[in-house]
Coordinates of C-alpha atoms in Angstrom, one line a residue:
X1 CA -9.4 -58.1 62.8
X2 CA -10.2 -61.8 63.8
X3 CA -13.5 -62.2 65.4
X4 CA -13.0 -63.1 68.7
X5 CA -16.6 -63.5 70.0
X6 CA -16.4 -67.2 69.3
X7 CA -12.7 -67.8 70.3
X8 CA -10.6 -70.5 72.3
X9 CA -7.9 -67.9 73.2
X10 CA -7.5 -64.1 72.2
X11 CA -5.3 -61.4 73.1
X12 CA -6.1 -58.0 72.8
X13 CA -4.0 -54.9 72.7
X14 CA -1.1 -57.1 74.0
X15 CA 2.4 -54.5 74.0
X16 CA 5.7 -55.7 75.2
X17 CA 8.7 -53.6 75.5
X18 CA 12.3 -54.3 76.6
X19 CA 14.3 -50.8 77.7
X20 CA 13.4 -48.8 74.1
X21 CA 12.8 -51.6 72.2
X22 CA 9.1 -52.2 71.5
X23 CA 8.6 -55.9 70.4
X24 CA 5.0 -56.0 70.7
X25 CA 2.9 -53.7 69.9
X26 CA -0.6 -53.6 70.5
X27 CA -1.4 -57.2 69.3
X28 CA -4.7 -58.4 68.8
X29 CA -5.4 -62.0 67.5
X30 CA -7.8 -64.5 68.0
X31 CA -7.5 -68.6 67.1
X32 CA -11.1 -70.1 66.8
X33 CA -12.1 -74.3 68.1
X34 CA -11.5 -76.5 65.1
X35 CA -9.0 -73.7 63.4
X36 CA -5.3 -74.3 62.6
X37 CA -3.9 -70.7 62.4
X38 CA -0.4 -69.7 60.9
X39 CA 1.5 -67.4 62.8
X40 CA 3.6 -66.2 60.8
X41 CA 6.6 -63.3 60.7
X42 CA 10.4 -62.8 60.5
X43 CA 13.3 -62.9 63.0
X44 CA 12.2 -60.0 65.2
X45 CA 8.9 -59.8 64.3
X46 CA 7.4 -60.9 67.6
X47 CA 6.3 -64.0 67.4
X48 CA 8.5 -65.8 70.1
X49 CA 7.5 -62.9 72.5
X50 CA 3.7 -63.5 72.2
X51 CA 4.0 -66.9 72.0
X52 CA 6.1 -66.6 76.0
X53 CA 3.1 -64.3 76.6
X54 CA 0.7 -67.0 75.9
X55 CA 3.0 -70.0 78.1
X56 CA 3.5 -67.9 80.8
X57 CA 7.4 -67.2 80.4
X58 CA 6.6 -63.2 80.0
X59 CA 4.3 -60.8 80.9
X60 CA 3.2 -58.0 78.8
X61 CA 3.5 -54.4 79.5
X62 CA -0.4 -53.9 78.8
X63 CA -2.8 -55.3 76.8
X64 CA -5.0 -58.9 78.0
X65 CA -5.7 -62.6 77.3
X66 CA -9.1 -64.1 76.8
X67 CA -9.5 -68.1 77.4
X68 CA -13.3 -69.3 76.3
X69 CA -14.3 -65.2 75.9
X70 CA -13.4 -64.6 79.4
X71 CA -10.3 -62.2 80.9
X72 CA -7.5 -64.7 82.1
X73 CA -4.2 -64.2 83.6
X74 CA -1.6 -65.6 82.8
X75 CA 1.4 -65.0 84.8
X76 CA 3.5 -68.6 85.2
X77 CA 3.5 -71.9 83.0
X78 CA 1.0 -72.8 85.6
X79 CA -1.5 -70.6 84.4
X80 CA -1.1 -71.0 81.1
X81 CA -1.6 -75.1 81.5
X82 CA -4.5 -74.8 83.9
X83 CA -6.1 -72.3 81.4
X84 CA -5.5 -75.4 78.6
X85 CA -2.8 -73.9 76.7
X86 CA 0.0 -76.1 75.7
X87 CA 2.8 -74.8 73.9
X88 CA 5.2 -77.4 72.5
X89 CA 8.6 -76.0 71.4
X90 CA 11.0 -76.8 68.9
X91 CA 13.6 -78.8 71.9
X92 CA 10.7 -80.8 73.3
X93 CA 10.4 -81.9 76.9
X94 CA 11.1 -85.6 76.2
X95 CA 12.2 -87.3 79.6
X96 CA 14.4 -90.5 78.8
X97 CA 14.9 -93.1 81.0
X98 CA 10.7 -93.1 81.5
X99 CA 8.3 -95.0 79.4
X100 CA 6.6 -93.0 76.8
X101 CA 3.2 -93.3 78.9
X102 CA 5.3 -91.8 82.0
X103 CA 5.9 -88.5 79.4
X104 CA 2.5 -88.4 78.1
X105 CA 1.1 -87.9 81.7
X106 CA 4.1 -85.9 82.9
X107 CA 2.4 -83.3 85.3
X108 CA -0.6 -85.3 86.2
X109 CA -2.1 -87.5 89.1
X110 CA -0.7 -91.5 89.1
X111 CA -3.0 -93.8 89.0
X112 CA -2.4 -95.8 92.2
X113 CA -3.9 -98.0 94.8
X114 CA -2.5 -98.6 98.3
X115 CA 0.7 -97.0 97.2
X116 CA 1.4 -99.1 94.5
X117 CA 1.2 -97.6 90.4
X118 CA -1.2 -98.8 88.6
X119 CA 0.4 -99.0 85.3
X120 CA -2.2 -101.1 83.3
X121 CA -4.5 -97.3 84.1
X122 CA -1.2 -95.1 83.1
X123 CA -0.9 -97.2 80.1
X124 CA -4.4 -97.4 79.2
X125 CA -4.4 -93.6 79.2
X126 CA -1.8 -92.9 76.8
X127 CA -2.8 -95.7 74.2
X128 CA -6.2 -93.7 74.2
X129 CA -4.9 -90.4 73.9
X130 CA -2.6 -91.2 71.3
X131 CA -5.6 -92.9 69.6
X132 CA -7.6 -89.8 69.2
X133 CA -4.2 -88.5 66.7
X134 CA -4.5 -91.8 65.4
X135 CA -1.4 -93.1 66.4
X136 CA 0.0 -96.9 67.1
X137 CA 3.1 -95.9 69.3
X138 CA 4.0 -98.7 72.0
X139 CA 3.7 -96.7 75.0
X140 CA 6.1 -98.9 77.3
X141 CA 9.3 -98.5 75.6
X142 CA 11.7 -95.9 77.5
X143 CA 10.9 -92.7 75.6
X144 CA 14.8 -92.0 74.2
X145 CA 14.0 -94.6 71.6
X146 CA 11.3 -93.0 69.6
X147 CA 11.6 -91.6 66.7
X148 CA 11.6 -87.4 65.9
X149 CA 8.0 -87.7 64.7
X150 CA 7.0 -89.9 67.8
X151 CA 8.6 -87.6 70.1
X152 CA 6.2 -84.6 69.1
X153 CA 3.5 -87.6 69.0
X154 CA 4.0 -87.7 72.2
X155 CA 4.1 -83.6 73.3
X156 CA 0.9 -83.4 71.2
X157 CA -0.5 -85.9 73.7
X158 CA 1.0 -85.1 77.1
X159 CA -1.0 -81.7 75.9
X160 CA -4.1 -83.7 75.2
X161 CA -3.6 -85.3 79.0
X162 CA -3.9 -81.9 80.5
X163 CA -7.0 -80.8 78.3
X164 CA -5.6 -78.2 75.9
X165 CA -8.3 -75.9 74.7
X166 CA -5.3 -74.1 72.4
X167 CA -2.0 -76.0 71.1
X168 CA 0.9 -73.8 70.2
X169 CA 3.5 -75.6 67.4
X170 CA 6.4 -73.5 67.2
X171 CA 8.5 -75.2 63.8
X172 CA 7.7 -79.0 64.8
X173 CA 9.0 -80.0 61.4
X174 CA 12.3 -78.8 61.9
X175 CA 13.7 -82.3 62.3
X176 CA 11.4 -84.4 60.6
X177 CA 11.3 -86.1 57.3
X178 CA 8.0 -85.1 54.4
X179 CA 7.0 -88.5 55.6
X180 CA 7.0 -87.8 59.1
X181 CA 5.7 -84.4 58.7
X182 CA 2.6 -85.6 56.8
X183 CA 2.2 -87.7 60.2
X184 CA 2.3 -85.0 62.3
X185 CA 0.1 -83.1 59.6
X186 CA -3.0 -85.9 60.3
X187 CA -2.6 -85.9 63.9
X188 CA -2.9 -82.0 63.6
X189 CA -5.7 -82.4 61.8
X190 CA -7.3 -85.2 64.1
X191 CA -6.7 -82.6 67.1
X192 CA -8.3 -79.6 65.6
X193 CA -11.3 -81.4 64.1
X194 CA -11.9 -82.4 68.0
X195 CA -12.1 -79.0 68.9
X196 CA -8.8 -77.7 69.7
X197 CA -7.5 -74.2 68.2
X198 CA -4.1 -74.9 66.6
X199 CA -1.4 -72.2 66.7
X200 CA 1.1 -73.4 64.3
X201 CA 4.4 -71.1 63.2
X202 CA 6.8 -72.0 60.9
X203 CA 8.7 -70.5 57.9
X204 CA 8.0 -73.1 55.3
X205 CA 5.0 -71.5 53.3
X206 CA 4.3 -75.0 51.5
X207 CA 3.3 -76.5 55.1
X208 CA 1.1 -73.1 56.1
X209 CA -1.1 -73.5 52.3
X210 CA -1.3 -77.7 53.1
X211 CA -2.6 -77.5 57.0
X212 CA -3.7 -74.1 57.7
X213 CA -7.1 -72.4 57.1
X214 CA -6.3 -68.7 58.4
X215 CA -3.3 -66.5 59.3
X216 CA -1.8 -63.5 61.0
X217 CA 1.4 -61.9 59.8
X218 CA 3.3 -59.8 62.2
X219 CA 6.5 -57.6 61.3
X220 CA 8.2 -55.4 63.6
X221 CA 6.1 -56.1 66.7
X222 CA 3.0 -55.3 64.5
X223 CA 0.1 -57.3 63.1
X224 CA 0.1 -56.3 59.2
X225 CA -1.9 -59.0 58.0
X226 CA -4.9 -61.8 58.8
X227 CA -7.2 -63.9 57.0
X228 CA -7.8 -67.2 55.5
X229 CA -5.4 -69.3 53.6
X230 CA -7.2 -70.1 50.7
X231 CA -7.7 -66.6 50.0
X232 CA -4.0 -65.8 49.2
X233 CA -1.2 -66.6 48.0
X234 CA 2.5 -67.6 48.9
X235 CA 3.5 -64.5 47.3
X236 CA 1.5 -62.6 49.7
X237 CA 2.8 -63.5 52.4
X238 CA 6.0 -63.0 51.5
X239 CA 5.4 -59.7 51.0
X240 CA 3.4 -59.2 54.4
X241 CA 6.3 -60.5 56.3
X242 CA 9.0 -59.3 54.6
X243 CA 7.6 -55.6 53.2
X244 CA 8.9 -56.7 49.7
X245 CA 8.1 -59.0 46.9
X246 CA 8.7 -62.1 46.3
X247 CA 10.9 -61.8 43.8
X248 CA 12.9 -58.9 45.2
X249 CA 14.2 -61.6 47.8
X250 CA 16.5 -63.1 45.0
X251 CA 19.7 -61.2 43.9
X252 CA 20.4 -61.0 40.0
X253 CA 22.0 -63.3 38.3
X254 CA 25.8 -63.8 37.1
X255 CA 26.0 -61.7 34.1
X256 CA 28.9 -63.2 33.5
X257 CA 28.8 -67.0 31.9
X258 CA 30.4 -69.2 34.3
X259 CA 34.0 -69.8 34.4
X260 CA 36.3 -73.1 34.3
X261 CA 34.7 -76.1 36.2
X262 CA 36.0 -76.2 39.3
X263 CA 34.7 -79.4 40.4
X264 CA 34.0 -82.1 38.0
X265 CA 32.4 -85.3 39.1
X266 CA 32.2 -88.7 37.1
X267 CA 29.5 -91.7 37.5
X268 CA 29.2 -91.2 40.9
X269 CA 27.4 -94.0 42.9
X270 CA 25.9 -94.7 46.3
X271 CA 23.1 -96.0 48.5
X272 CA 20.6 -94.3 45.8
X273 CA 23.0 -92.1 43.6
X274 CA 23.6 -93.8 40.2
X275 CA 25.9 -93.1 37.3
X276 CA 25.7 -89.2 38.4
X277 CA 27.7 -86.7 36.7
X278 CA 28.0 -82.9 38.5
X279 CA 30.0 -80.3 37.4
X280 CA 30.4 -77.0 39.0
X281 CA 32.1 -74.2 38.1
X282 CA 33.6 -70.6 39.0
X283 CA 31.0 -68.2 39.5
X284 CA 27.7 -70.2 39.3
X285 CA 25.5 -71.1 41.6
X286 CA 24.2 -74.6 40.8
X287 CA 20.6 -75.9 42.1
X288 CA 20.1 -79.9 42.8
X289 CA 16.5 -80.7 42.6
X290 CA 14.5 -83.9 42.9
X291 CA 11.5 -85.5 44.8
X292 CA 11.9 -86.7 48.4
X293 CA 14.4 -89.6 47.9
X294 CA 15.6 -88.8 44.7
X295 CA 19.4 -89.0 46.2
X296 CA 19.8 -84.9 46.4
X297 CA 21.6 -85.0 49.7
X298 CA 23.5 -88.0 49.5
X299 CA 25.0 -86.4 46.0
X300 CA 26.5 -83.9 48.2
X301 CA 27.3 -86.3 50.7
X302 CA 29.3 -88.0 48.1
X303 CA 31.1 -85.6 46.7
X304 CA 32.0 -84.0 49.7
X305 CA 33.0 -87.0 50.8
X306 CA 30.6 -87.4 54.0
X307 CA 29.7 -90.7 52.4
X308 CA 32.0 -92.5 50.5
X309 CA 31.5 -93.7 47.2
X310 CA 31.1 -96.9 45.8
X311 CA 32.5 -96.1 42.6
X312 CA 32.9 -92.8 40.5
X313 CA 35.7 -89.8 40.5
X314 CA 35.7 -86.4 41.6
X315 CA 38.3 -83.9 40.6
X316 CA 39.1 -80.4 42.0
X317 CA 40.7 -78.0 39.8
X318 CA 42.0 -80.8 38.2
X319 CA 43.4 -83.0 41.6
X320 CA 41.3 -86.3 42.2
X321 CA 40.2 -86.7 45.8
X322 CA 41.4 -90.3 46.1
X323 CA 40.5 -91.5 49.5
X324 CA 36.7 -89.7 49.6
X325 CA 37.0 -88.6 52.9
X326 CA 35.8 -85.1 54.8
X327 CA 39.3 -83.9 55.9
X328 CA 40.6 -84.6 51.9
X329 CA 38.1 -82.9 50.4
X330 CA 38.2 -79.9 53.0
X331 CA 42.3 -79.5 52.2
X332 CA 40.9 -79.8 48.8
X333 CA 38.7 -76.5 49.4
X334 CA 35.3 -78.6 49.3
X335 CA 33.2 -77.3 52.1
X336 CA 29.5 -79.1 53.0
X337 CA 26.7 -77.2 55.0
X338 CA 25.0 -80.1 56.8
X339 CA 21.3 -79.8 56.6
X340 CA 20.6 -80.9 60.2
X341 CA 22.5 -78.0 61.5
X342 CA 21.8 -79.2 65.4
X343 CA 22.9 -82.5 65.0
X344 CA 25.3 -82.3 62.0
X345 CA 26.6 -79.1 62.5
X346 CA 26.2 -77.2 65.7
X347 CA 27.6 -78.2 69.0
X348 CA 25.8 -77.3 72.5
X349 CA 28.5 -75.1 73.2
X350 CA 29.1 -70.8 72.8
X351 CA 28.9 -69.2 69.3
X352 CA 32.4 -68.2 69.5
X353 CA 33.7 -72.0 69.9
X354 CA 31.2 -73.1 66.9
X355 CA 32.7 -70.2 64.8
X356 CA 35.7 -72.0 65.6
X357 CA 35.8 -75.5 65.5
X358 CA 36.7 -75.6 61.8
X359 CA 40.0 -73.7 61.9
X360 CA 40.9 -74.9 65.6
X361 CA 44.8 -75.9 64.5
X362 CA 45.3 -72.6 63.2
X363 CA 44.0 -71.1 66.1
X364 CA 46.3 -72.7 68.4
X365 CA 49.7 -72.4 69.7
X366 CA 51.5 -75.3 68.6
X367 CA 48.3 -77.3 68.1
X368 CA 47.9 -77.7 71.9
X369 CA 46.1 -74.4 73.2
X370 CA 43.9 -72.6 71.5
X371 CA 45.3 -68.8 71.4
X372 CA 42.7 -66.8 73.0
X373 CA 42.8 -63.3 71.7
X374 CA 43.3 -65.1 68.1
X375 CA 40.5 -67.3 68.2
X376 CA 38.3 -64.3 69.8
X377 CA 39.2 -62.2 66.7
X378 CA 38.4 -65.1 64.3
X379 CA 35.2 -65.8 65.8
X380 CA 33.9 -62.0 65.8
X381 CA 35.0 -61.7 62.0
X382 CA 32.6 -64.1 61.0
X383 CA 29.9 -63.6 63.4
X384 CA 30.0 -59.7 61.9
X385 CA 30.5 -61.0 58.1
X386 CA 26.9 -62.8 58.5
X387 CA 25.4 -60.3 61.0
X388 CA 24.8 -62.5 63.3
X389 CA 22.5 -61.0 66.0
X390 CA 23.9 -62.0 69.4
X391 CA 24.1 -60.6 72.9
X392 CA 28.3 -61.8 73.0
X393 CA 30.3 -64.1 71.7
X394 CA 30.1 -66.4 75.0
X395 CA 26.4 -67.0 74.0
X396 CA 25.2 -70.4 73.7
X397 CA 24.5 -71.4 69.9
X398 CA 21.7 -73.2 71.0
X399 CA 19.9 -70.1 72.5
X400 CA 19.8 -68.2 68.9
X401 CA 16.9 -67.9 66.1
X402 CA 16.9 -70.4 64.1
X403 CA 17.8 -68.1 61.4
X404 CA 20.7 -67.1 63.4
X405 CA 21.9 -70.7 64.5
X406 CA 22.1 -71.0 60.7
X407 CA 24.6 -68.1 60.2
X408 CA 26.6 -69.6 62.5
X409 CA 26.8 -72.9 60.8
X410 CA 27.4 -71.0 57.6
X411 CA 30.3 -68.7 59.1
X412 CA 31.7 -72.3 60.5
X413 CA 32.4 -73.6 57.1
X414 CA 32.6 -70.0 55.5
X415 CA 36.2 -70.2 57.7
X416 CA 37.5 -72.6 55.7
X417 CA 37.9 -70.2 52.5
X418 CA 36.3 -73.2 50.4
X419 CA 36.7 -73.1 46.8
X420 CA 33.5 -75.6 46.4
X421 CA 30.5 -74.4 48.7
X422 CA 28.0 -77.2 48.9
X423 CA 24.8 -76.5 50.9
X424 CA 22.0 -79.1 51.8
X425 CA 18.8 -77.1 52.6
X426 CA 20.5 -73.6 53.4
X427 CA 17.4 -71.6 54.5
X428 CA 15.4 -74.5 55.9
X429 CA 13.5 -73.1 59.3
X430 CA 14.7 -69.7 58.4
X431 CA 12.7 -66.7 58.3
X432 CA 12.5 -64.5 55.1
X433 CA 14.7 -61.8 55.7
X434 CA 17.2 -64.4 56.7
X435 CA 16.6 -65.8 53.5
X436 CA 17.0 -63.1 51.7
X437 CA 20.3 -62.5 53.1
X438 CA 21.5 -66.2 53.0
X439 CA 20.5 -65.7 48.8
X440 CA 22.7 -62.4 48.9
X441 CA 26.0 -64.2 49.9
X442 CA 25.6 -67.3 48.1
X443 CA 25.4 -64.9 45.2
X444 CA 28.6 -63.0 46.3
X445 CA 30.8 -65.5 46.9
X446 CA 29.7 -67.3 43.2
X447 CA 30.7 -63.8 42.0
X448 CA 34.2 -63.9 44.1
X449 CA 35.5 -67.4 42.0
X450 CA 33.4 -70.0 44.6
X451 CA 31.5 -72.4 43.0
X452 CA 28.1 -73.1 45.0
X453 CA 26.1 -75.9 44.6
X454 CA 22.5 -75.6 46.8
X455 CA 19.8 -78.6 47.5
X456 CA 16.6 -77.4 48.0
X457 CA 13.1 -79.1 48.2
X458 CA 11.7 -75.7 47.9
X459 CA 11.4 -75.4 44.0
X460 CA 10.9 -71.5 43.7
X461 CA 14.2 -71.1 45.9
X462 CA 15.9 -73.4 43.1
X463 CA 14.7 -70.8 39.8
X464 CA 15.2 -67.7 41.8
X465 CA 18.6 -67.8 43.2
X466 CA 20.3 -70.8 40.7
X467 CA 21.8 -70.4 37.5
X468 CA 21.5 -73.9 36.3
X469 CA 19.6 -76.6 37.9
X470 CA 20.1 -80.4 37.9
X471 CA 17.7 -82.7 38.6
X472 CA 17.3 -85.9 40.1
X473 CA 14.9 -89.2 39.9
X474 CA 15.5 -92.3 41.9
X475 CA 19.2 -91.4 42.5
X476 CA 19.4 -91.1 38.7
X477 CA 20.2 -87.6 36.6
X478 CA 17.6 -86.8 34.2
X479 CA 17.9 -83.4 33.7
X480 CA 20.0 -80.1 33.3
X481 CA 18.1 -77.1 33.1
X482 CA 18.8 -73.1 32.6
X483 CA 17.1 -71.6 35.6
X484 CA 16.0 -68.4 34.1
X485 CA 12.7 -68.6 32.6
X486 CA 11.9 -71.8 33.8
X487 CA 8.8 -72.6 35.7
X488 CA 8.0 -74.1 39.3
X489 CA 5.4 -76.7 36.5
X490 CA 8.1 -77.2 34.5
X491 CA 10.9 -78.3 37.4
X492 CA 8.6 -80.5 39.2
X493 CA 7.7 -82.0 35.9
X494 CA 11.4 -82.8 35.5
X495 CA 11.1 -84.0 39.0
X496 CA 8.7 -87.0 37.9
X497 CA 10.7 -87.4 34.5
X498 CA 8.7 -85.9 32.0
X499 CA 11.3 -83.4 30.6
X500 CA 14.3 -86.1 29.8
X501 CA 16.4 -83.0 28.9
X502 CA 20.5 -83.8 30.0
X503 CA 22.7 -81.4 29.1
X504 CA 25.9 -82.8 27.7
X505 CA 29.1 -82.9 30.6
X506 CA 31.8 -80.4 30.2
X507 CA 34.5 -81.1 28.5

């Protein structure tokens, strides 16, 4: 148990139950001044529930909150802000149409004299507050312009405007590029060495071990696991939050060899892609790795035909998609998984529509109106074949888990029946368990006659669920490796080109 005699904010005891579901139960956690602390746990686990405890959207059933060692109520958003708790979530509270220095002081006095703004004090304020996280933002430019980094910049410092004693990051990555999340990562930094405790949850482990000193684990409402970072291991946690190991989370490999190539693609070349060559085959699930602007993405994007090509062929059982386009490559059976599901894949609409947007002709009469009790069926089908957790089908898509929100993306292209499944970042923001059960279908549907192909900046994702992994330098192919056996050292070597191993193309 955390020590919680020198805390910003601890909770103690803290149960929450809805009807007989209990999804708190009896919480105790503590995040210390100058700590960034992982919270960490799967879909369900309870982490969104006591993080809406600590803002004020909930109350709990019993348990209680202290602020600075003292007992503090915290019934309304209200309280939670004046007690200097901040929570920034993953849609952010970005105004447009309002200067960036009008959003950092959102919810605090103007500045003004006779009547009249005084804006040279507003913007005075919010160039020094974005100082302290050492950032250079221009704060009179309407705030729908910046950037997805600059955007949380400027959360992180509304939150410093109203003297935050404890900020809450619920997945602030989720849209941002490794360059802008080492940003935010210094800024984090900047903030907690002033003081500040840092709640920070997320599911990518590689960002916990590179900002965070200590932990808590919950799973199923309970706390199952605390301490510092530096003292475990990814592996660990893992297990703590999903109650198995590591590498019980991968499903075995084909033990079949993989079939006839199903897709065969010939000096590909793009914006970075050079000279690629990709083959993928019945049965085999195929791994594209490579640093951070190696051209993994755009690979897919190309072949797909998202992007189109400069030069290069691709070939589905045997056809050539001539134009490079996303509807002839779909009629083709070639099916991409965006990795940006809320702006690439999702619309802000119900799950049952999103389920559907893919297979909308079929689903209609005549291709004018969609045929309800058809389209109703559809959608259910493959909401249930990815047990999607919902409360109906009318649901906004937006309102899900993230882990959820990416089943639906999944069973949106799923519909299609591709032949070719290609997935950029499948299990990005997802929580283990998810995971696990993303890994289990990708291996299914390799073993029903798709051929998957998966981009993933998280290596040990690549060797556990892949059969064969290619991999990528500056938009270049320098390597074709058998995943079993092969070592998270000995991929990222190939990543930087110190394994020129190419296996020769199919034939």
């Amino acid at each position: 148990m955390t020590d919680s005699s020198n805390a910003t904010v601890s909770v103690h005891g803290l149960t929450k139950r809805y009807g007989t579901s209990t999804v708190l139960d009896h919480v105790s956690l503590a995040v210390a001044p100058f700590d960034i602390r992982a919270l960490l746990g799967g879909n369900g686990a309870g982490k969104s529930t006591l993080i809406k405890i600590l803002s004020g959207v909930v109350r709990a059933d019993s348990g209680w909150v202290e602020v600075g060692g003292e007992p503090t109520v915290i019934a309304t958003p209200r309280d939670a802000s004046a007690a200097g708790i901040a929570t920034l979530h993953q849609e952010l509270a970005i105004v447009p149409g309002l200067s960036v220095a009008e959003n950092v002081l959102l919810g605090r006095p103007t500045p003004h004299r006779l009547g009249r703004v005084r804006w040279g004090m507003v913007n005075a304020r919010a160039k020094e507050l974005f100082a302290l996280l050492g950032q250079d933002i221009d704060v009179r430019q309407d705030a729908a312009r910046l950037s997805p980094v600059a955007k949380t910049m400027t959360a992180i410092a509304r939150a410093l405007s109203l003297d935050a004693r404890l900020l809450i990051l619920d997945e602030p990555t989720a849209s941002l590029t490794d360059q802008e999340t080492s940003q935010l990562f210094t800024a984090v930094r900047n903030l907690a060495a002033s003081g500040v405790g840092v709640l920070y949850v997320s599911h990518r482990l590689d960002e916990i071990v590179s900002l965070c000193g200590t932990y808590s684990v919950l799973r199923n409402g309970q706390l199952v696991a605390e301490g510092a970072v530096a003292e475990t291991s990814p592996d660990a946690l893992i297990t703590a939050m999903a109650g198995r190991s590591f590498d019980a989370l991968f499903p075995p490999r084909a033990s079949l060899p993989a079939g006839e190539p199903r897709l065969v693609a010939r000096g590909l070349h793009g914006k970075v892609v050079r000279d690629a060559n990709l083959d993928l085959a019945t049965g085999e699930i195929v791994g594209i790795a490579g640093l951070a602007g190696s051209g993994r993405s755009e690979l897919l994007r190309l072949v797909s035909g998202a992007q189109r090509r400069h030069r290069g062929s691709v070939t589905v059982d045997g056809r050539p998609l001539q134009r490079g386009s996303i509807p002839e490559a779909q009629a083709a059976g070639v099916a991409l998984v965006p990795q940006e599901r809320r702006s690439d894949g999702l619309v802000p609409d119900s799950i049952a529509r999103n389920v559907n947007l893919t297979r909308l002709r079929a689903l209609s009469w005549g291709g004018v109106a969609v045929a309800r009790r058809r389209s109703g069926a559809h959608a259910r089908e493959n909401a249930d074949r990815l047990d999607v957790v919902r409360q109906s089908l009318r649901q906004q898509v937006l309102t899900l888990s993230g882990g959820n929100q990416q089943k639906i993306l999944l069973a949106k292209f799923l519909a299609l029946d591709p032949s070719v499944l290609l997935l950029d970042e499948p299990t990005r923001g997802v929580d283990v368990g998810t995971k696990a059960e993303i890994y289990s279908l990708l291996r299914s549907l390799a073993e029903a006659g798709t051929a998957v192909c998966v981009v993933s900046s998280e290596l040990s994702e690549l060797i556990g669920l892949c059969d064969r992994i290619v991999v990528l330098q500056d938009g270049t192919k320098v390597a074709d490796l058998a995943a079993d056996g092969l070592t998270e050292e000995a991929l990222l070597n190939a990543c930087y080109g110190r394994i020129p191993v190419v296996a020769e193309p199919r034939s």
